[in-house]
mmCIF file of C-alpha atoms in Angstrom:
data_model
loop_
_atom_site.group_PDB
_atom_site.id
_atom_site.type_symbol
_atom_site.label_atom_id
_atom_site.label_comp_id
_atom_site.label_asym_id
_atom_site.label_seq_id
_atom_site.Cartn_x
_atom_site.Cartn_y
_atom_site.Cartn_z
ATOM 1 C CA UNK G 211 -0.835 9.033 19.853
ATOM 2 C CA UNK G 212 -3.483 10.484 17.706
ATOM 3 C CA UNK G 213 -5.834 8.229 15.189
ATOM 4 C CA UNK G 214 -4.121 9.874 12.137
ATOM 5 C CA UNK G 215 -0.375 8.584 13.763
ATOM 6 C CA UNK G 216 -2.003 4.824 13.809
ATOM 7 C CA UNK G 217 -3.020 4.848 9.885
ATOM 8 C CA UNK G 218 0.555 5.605 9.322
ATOM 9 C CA UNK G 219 1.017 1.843 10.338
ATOM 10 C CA UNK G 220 -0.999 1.205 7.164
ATOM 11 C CA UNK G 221 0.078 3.306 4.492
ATOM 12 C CA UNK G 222 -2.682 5.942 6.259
ATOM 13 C CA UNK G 223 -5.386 3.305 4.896
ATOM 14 C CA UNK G 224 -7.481 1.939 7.976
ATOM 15 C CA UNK G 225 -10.857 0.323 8.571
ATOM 16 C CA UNK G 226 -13.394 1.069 11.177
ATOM 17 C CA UNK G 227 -12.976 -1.895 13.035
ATOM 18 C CA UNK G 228 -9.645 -0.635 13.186
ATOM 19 C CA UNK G 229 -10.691 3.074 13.520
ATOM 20 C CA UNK G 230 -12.412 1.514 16.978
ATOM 21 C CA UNK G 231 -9.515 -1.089 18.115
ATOM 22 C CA UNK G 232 -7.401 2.338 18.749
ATOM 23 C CA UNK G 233 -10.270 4.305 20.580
ATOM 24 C CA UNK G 234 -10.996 1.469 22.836
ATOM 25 C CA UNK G 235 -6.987 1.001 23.371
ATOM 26 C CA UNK G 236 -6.656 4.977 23.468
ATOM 27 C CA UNK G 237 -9.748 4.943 26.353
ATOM 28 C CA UNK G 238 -8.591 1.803 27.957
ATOM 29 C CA UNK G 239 -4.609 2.213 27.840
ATOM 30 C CA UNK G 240 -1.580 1.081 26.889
ATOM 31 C CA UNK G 241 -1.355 -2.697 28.542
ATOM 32 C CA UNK G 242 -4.374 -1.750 30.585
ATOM 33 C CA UNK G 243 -6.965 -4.327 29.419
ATOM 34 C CA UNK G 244 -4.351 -7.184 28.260
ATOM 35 C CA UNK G 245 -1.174 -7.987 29.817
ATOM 36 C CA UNK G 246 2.081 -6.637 27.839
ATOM 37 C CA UNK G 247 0.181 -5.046 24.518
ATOM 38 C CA UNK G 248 -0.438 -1.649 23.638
ATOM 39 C CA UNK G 249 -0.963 -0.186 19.983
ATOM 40 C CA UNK G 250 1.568 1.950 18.635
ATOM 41 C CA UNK G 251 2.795 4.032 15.628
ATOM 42 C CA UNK G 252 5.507 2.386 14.086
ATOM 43 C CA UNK G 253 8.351 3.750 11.484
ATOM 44 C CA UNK G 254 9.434 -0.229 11.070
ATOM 45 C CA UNK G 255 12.380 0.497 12.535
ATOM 46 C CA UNK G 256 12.300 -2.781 14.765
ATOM 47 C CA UNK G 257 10.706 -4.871 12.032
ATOM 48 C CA UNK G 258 13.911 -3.262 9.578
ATOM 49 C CA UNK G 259 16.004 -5.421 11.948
ATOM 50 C CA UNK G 260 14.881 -8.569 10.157
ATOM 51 C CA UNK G 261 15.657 -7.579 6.978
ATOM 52 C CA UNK G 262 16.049 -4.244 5.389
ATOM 53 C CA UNK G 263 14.804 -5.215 1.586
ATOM 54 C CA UNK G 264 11.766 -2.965 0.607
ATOM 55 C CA UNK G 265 9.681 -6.330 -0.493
ATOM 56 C CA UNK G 266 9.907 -7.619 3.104
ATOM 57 C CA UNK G 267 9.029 -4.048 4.419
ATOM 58 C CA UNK G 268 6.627 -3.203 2.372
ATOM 59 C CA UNK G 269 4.725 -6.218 3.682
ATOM 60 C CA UNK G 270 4.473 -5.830 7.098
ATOM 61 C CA UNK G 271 2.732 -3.640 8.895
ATOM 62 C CA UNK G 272 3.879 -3.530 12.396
ATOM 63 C CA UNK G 273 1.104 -1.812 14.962
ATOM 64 C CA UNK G 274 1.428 -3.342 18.741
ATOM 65 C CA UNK G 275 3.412 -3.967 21.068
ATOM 66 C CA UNK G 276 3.159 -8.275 21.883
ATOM 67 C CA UNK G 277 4.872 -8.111 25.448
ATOM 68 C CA UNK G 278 6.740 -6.029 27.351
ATOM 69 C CA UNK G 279 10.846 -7.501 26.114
ATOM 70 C CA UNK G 280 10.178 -6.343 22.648
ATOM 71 C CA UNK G 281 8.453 -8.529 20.633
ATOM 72 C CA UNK G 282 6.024 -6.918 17.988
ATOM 73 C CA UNK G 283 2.360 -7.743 16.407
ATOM 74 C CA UNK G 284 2.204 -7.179 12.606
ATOM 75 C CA UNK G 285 -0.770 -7.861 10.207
ATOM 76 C CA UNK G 286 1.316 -9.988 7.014
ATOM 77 C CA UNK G 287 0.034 -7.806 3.836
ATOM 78 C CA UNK G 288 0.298 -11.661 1.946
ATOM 79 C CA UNK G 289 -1.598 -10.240 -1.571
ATOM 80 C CA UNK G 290 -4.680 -11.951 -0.808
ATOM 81 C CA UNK G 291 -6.692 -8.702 -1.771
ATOM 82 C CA UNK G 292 -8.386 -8.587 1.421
ATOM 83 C CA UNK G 293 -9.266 -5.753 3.452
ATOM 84 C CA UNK G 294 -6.950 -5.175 6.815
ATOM 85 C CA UNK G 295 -9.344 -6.591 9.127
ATOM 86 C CA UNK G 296 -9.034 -10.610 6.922
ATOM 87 C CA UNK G 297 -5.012 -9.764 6.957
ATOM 88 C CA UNK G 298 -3.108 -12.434 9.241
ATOM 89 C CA UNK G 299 -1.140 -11.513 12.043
ATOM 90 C CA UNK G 300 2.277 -12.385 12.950
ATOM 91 C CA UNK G 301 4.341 -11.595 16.052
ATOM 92 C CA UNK G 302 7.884 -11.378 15.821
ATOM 93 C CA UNK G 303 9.941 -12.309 18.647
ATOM 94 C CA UNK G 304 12.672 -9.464 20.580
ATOM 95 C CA UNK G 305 15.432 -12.374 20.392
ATOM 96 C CA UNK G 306 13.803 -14.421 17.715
ATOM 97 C CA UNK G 307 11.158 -16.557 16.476
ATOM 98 C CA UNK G 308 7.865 -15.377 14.310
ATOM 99 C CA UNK G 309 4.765 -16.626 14.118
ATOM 100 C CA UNK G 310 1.225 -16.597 12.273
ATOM 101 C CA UNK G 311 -1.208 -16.195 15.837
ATOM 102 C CA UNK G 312 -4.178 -14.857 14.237
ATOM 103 C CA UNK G 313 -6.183 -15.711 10.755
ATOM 104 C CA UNK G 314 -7.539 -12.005 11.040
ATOM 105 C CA UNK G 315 -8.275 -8.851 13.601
ATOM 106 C CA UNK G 316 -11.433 -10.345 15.095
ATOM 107 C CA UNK G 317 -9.334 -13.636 16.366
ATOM 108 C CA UNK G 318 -6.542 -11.300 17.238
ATOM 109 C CA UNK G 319 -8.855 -8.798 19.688
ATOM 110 C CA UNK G 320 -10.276 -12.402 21.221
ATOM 111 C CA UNK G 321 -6.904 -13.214 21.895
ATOM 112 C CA UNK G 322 -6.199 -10.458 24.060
ATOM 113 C CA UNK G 323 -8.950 -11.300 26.633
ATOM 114 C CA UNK G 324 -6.856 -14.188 27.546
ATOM 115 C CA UNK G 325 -5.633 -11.367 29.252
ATOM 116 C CA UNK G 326 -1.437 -12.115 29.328
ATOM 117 C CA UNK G 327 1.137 -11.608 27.085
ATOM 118 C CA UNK G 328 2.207 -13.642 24.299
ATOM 119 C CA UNK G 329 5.874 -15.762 25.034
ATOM 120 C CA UNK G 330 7.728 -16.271 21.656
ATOM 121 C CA UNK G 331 10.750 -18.490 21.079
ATOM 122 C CA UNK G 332 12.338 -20.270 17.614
ATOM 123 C CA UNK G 333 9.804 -22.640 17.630
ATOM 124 C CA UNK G 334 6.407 -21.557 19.098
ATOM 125 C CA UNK G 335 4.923 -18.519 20.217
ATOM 126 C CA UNK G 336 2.020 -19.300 23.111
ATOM 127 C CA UNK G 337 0.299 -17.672 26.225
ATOM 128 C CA UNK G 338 0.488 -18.975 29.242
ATOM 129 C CA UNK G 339 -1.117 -17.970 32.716
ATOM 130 C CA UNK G 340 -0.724 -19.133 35.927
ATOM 131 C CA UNK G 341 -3.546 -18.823 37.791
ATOM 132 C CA UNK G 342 -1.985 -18.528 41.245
ATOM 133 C CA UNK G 343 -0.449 -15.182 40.276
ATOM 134 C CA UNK G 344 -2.919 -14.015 37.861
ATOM 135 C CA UNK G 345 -3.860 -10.567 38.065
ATOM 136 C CA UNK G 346 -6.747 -9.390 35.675
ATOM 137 C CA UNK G 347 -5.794 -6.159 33.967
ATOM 138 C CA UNK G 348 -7.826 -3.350 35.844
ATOM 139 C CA UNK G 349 -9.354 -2.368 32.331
ATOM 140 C CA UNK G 350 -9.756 -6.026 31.124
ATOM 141 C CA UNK G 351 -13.799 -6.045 32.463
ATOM 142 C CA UNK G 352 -14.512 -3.011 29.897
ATOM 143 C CA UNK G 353 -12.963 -4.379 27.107
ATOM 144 C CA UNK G 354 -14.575 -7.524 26.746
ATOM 145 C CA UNK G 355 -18.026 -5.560 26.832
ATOM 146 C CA UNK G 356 -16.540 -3.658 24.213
ATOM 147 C CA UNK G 357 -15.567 -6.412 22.361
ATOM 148 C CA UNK G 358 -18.960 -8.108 22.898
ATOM 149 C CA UNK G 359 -20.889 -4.810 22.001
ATOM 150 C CA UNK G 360 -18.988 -3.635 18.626
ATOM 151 C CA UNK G 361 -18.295 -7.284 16.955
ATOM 152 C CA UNK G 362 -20.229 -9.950 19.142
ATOM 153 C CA UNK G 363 -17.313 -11.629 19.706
ATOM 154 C CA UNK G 364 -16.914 -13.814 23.264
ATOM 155 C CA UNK G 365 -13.751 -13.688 25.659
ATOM 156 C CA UNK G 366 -11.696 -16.825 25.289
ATOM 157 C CA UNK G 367 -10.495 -19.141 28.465
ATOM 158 C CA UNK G 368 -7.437 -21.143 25.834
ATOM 159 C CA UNK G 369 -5.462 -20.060 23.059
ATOM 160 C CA UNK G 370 -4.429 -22.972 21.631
ATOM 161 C CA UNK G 371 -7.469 -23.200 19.020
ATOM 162 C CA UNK G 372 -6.912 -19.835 17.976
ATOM 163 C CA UNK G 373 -3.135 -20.535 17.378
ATOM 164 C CA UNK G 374 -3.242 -23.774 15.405
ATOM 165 C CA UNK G 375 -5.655 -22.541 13.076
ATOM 166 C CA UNK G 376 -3.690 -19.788 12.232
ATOM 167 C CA UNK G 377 -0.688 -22.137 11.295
ATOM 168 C CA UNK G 378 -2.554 -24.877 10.024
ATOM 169 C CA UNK G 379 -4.006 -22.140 7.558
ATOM 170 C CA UNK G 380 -0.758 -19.448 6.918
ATOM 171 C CA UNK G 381 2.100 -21.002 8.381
ATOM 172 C CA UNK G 382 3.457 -22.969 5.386
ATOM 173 C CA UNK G 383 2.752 -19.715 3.375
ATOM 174 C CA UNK G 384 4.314 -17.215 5.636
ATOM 175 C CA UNK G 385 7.437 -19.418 6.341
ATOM 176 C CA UNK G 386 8.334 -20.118 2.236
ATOM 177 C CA UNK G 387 7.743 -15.914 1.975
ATOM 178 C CA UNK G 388 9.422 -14.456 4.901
ATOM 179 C CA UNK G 389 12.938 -17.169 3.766
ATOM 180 C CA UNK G 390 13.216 -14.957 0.834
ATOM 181 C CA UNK G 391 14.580 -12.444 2.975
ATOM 182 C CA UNK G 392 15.301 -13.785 6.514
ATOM 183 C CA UNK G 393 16.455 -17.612 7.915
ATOM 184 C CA UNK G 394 16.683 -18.646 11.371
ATOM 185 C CA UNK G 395 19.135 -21.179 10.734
#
């Protein structure tokens, strides 16, 4: 995938923070430096199976893949005004379930040093790692110098902080917008 195939995922708008988030994932590899993700283009296609209407599409902005059954990262374009980089991100489950995980991009990168992929059901999405089978990515080391070098931003040990801010700040707003066009129940 070339740079100019990853703006597509924003309406060919992108940021340099974002510009560099798919050199370091184009150098590093596709679920090389965090368990189950990868960037990707995307024609919306997957996020289409939620719900087809052009106000829910035009929305979402699906650019990674979250694990490696399906499910999908998106930034939530919720007409804040703010640049792609203060957007939140969602991740929509492959049999169900979506979820605000990060307030913006720089949480979002800091939540892949946990370094495992991101388990989403109806009513939480969470990572978990076992550290008797733990295997750090081979590309993992490199990234979080990245990471460190380009934003100042630290490697995380727990997600949970992360998470619940996220809710506690978009969940009620995310949850009344996305029922105009999709319901769990």
């Amino acid at each position: 995938m070339k740079l100019e195939d990853f703006k597509k995922n924003f309406t060919n708008q992108i940021t340099n923070e974002f510009a560099l988030f798919f050199e370091i994932n184009d150098e590093l590899g596709f679920e090389k430096y965090s368990q189950g993700f990868g960037l990707y283009e995307d024609d919306k296609s997957g996020i289409s199976t939620w719900s087809e209407d052009p106000a829910f599409l035009d929305k979402l902005m699906p650019f990674a893949q979250a694990n490696g059954s399906g499910s999908m990262y998106v930034l939530w374009n919720n007409d804040s005004n703010k640049s792609l980089n203060e957007l939140p991100i969602v991740v929509f489950g492959d049999e169900g379930g979506y979820h605000i995980v990060a307030k913006n991009i720089f949480e979002f990168m800091q939540l892949l040093t946990f370094d495992n992929e991101i388990s989403v059901d109806h009513e939480e999405a969470y990572f978990y790692k076992d550290e008797d089978d733990y295997e750090e990515s081979e590309n993992l080391p490199e990234y979080k110098v990245w990471l460190k070098e380009n934003f100042n931003l630290d490697p995380i040990e727990e997600t949970e902080a992360i998470l619940a801010e996220a809710q506690e700040t978009y969940k009620a707003e995310f949850d009344e917008w996305v029922s105009q066009f999709y319901s769990e129940n």
